[in-house]
Amino acid sequence: MDKNEIEGTARNVAGKAQEAYGKFTDDAEHEAKGVARQVAGKAQEAYGDARDVARDAARQVGQVVEKQPVLSLLVAGAVGYALALLTLGAVDRGSRRW
């Protein structure tokens, strides 16, 4: 579990408490701030989840590269070639407009 996930969960819980307080006291400002805090907490949790997924994906890619370096090199070259074609195609299309 990532630090951001833990902090995001805490922020989400605090936001729920603040929203409940706002509803109980009929204070729209506290209620709105609580909802905003919840949204920020959920966003931070999602960021932590994404970091975990990216870290795991990088680890898996590293393992594949170690096991099959030649195939990895060919795939990287193909991706680079495709990106070059896309980039050059965008430049060509852009120059025709002028």
PDB file of C-alpha atoms in Angstrom:
ATOM      1  CA  MET A   1       0.000   0.000   0.000  1.00  0.00           C
ATOM      2  CA  ASP A   2       1.327   3.392  -1.033  1.00  0.00           C
ATOM      3  CA  LYS A   3       1.708   6.384   1.305  1.00  0.00           C
ATOM      4  CA  ASN A   4      -0.693   8.324  -0.923  1.00  0.00           C
ATOM      5  CA  GLU A   5      -3.352   5.637  -0.539  1.00  0.00           C
ATOM      6  CA  ILE A   6      -3.139   5.861   3.257  1.00  0.00           C
ATOM      7  CA  GLU A   7      -3.210   9.670   3.301  1.00  0.00           C
ATOM      8  CA  GLY A   8      -6.036   9.699   0.760  1.00  0.00           C
ATOM      9  CA  THR A   9      -8.109   7.330   2.864  1.00  0.00           C
ATOM     10  CA  ALA A  10      -7.530   9.488   5.936  1.00  0.00           C
ATOM     11  CA  ARG A  11      -8.505  12.620   4.012  1.00  0.00           C
ATOM     12  CA  ASN A  12     -11.636  10.874   2.718  1.00  0.00           C
ATOM     13  CA  VAL A  13     -12.687   9.830   6.235  1.00  0.00           C
ATOM     14  CA  ALA A  14     -12.047  13.337   7.571  1.00  0.00           C
ATOM     15  CA  GLY A  15     -14.116  14.747   4.726  1.00  0.00           C
ATOM     16  CA  LYS A  16     -17.009  12.452   5.556  1.00  0.00           C
ATOM     17  CA  ALA A  17     -16.874  13.574   9.176  1.00  0.00           C
ATOM     18  CA  GLN A  18     -16.755  17.223   8.157  1.00  0.00           C
ATOM     19  CA  GLU A  19     -19.661  16.732   5.763  1.00  0.00           C
ATOM     20  CA  ALA A  20     -21.684  15.022   8.493  1.00  0.00           C
ATOM     21  CA  TYR A  21     -20.895  17.867  10.895  1.00  0.00           C
ATOM     22  CA  GLY A  22     -22.032  20.365   8.278  1.00  0.00           C
ATOM     23  CA  LYS A  23     -25.292  18.496   7.752  1.00  0.00           C
ATOM     24  CA  PHE A  24     -25.872  18.174  11.508  1.00  0.00           C
ATOM     25  CA  THR A  25     -25.276  21.884  12.169  1.00  0.00           C
ATOM     26  CA  ASP A  26     -26.946  22.939   8.915  1.00  0.00           C
ATOM     27  CA  ASP A  27     -23.698  24.649   7.868  1.00  0.00           C
ATOM     28  CA  ALA A  28     -23.439  24.508   4.075  1.00  0.00           C
ATOM     29  CA  GLU A  29     -19.832  25.721   4.093  1.00  0.00           C
ATOM     30  CA  HIS A  30     -18.608  22.849   6.299  1.00  0.00           C
ATOM     31  CA  GLU A  31     -20.658  20.410   4.271  1.00  0.00           C
ATOM     32  CA  ALA A  32     -19.147  21.625   0.990  1.00  0.00           C
ATOM     33  CA  LYS A  33     -15.621  21.596   2.422  1.00  0.00           C
ATOM     34  CA  GLY A  34     -16.195  18.040   3.609  1.00  0.00           C
ATOM     35  CA  VAL A  35     -17.283  16.924   0.154  1.00  0.00           C
ATOM     36  CA  ALA A  36     -14.270  18.673  -1.382  1.00  0.00           C
ATOM     37  CA  ARG A  37     -11.965  16.933   1.105  1.00  0.00           C
ATOM     38  CA  GLN A  38     -13.514  13.585   0.184  1.00  0.00           C
ATOM     39  CA  VAL A  39     -12.931  14.214  -3.510  1.00  0.00           C
ATOM     40  CA  ALA A  40      -9.312  15.180  -2.826  1.00  0.00           C
ATOM     41  CA  GLY A  41      -8.872  12.046  -0.728  1.00  0.00           C
ATOM     42  CA  LYS A  42     -10.284   9.800  -3.431  1.00  0.00           C
ATOM     43  CA  ALA A  43      -8.034  11.435  -6.014  1.00  0.00           C
ATOM     44  CA  GLN A  44      -5.002  10.870  -3.795  1.00  0.00           C
ATOM     45  CA  GLU A  45      -6.005   7.230  -3.290  1.00  0.00           C
ATOM     46  CA  ALA A  46      -6.327   6.781  -7.058  1.00  0.00           C
ATOM     47  CA  TYR A  47      -2.894   8.353  -7.532  1.00  0.00           C
ATOM     48  CA  GLY A  48      -1.431   5.871  -5.049  1.00  0.00           C
ATOM     49  CA  ASP A  49      -3.135   2.987  -6.848  1.00  0.00           C
ATOM     50  CA  ALA A  50      -1.776   4.175 -10.185  1.00  0.00           C
ATOM     51  CA  ARG A  51       1.742   4.382  -8.763  1.00  0.00           C
ATOM     52  CA  ASP A  52       1.456   0.807  -7.509  1.00  0.00           C
ATOM     53  CA  VAL A  53       0.256  -0.401 -10.903  1.00  0.00           C
ATOM     54  CA  ALA A  54       3.038   1.470 -12.717  1.00  0.00           C
ATOM     55  CA  ARG A  55       5.651   0.088 -10.329  1.00  0.00           C
ATOM     56  CA  ASP A  56       4.392  -3.472 -10.878  1.00  0.00           C
ATOM     57  CA  ALA A  57       4.289  -2.990 -14.656  1.00  0.00           C
ATOM     58  CA  ALA A  58       7.854  -1.662 -14.691  1.00  0.00           C
ATOM     59  CA  ARG A  59       8.979  -4.651 -12.630  1.00  0.00           C
ATOM     60  CA  GLN A  60       7.299  -7.048 -15.078  1.00  0.00           C
ATOM     61  CA  VAL A  61       8.805  -5.299 -18.106  1.00  0.00           C
ATOM     62  CA  GLY A  62      12.217  -5.541 -16.485  1.00  0.00           C
ATOM     63  CA  GLN A  63      11.766  -9.270 -15.997  1.00  0.00           C
ATOM     64  CA  VAL A  64      10.765  -9.764 -19.640  1.00  0.00           C
ATOM     65  CA  VAL A  65      13.746  -7.726 -20.846  1.00  0.00           C
ATOM     66  CA  GLU A  66      16.074  -9.858 -18.732  1.00  0.00           C
ATOM     67  CA  LYS A  67      14.588 -13.094 -20.074  1.00  0.00           C
ATOM     68  CA  GLN A  68      14.271 -12.046 -23.743  1.00  0.00           C
ATOM     69  CA  PRO A  69      16.556  -9.103 -24.521  1.00  0.00           C
ATOM     70  CA  VAL A  70      16.548  -9.547 -28.319  1.00  0.00           C
ATOM     71  CA  LEU A  71      12.755  -9.638 -28.550  1.00  0.00           C
ATOM     72  CA  SER A  72      12.565  -6.595 -26.262  1.00  0.00           C
ATOM     73  CA  LEU A  73      14.965  -4.703 -28.508  1.00  0.00           C
ATOM     74  CA  LEU A  74      12.889  -5.540 -31.592  1.00  0.00           C
ATOM     75  CA  VAL A  75       9.674  -4.412 -29.889  1.00  0.00           C
ATOM     76  CA  ALA A  76      11.294  -1.162 -28.738  1.00  0.00           C
ATOM     77  CA  GLY A  77      12.548  -0.519 -32.278  1.00  0.00           C
ATOM     78  CA  ALA A  78       9.099  -1.167 -33.761  1.00  0.00           C
ATOM     79  CA  VAL A  79       7.474   1.203 -31.263  1.00  0.00           C
ATOM     80  CA  GLY A  80      10.064   3.879 -32.039  1.00  0.00           C
ATOM     81  CA  TYR A  81       9.511   3.446 -35.773  1.00  0.00           C
ATOM     82  CA  ALA A  82       5.727   3.706 -35.346  1.00  0.00           C
ATOM     83  CA  LEU A  83       6.088   6.860 -33.244  1.00  0.00           C
ATOM     84  CA  ALA A  84       8.380   8.374 -35.867  1.00  0.00           C
ATOM     85  CA  LEU A  85       5.826   7.667 -38.592  1.00  0.00           C
ATOM     86  CA  LEU A  86       3.062   9.217 -36.534  1.00  0.00           C
ATOM     87  CA  THR A  87       5.157  12.273 -35.755  1.00  0.00           C
ATOM     88  CA  LEU A  88       6.275  12.787 -39.333  1.00  0.00           C
ATOM     89  CA  GLY A  89       2.724  12.268 -40.556  1.00  0.00           C
ATOM     90  CA  ALA A  90       1.508  14.999 -38.206  1.00  0.00           C
ATOM     91  CA  VAL A  91       4.239  17.356 -39.432  1.00  0.00           C
ATOM     92  CA  ASP A  92       3.369  16.654 -43.078  1.00  0.00           C
ATOM     93  CA  ARG A  93      -0.340  17.242 -42.484  1.00  0.00           C
ATOM     94  CA  GLY A  94       0.445  20.443 -40.628  1.00  0.00           C
ATOM     95  CA  SER A  95       2.652  21.814 -43.388  1.00  0.00           C
ATOM     96  CA  ARG A  96      -0.042  21.287 -46.025  1.00  0.00           C
ATOM     97  CA  ARG A  97      -2.414  23.634 -44.229  1.00  0.00           C
ATOM     98  CA  TRP A  98      -0.073  26.605 -44.515  1.00  0.00           C
TER      99      TRP A  98
END
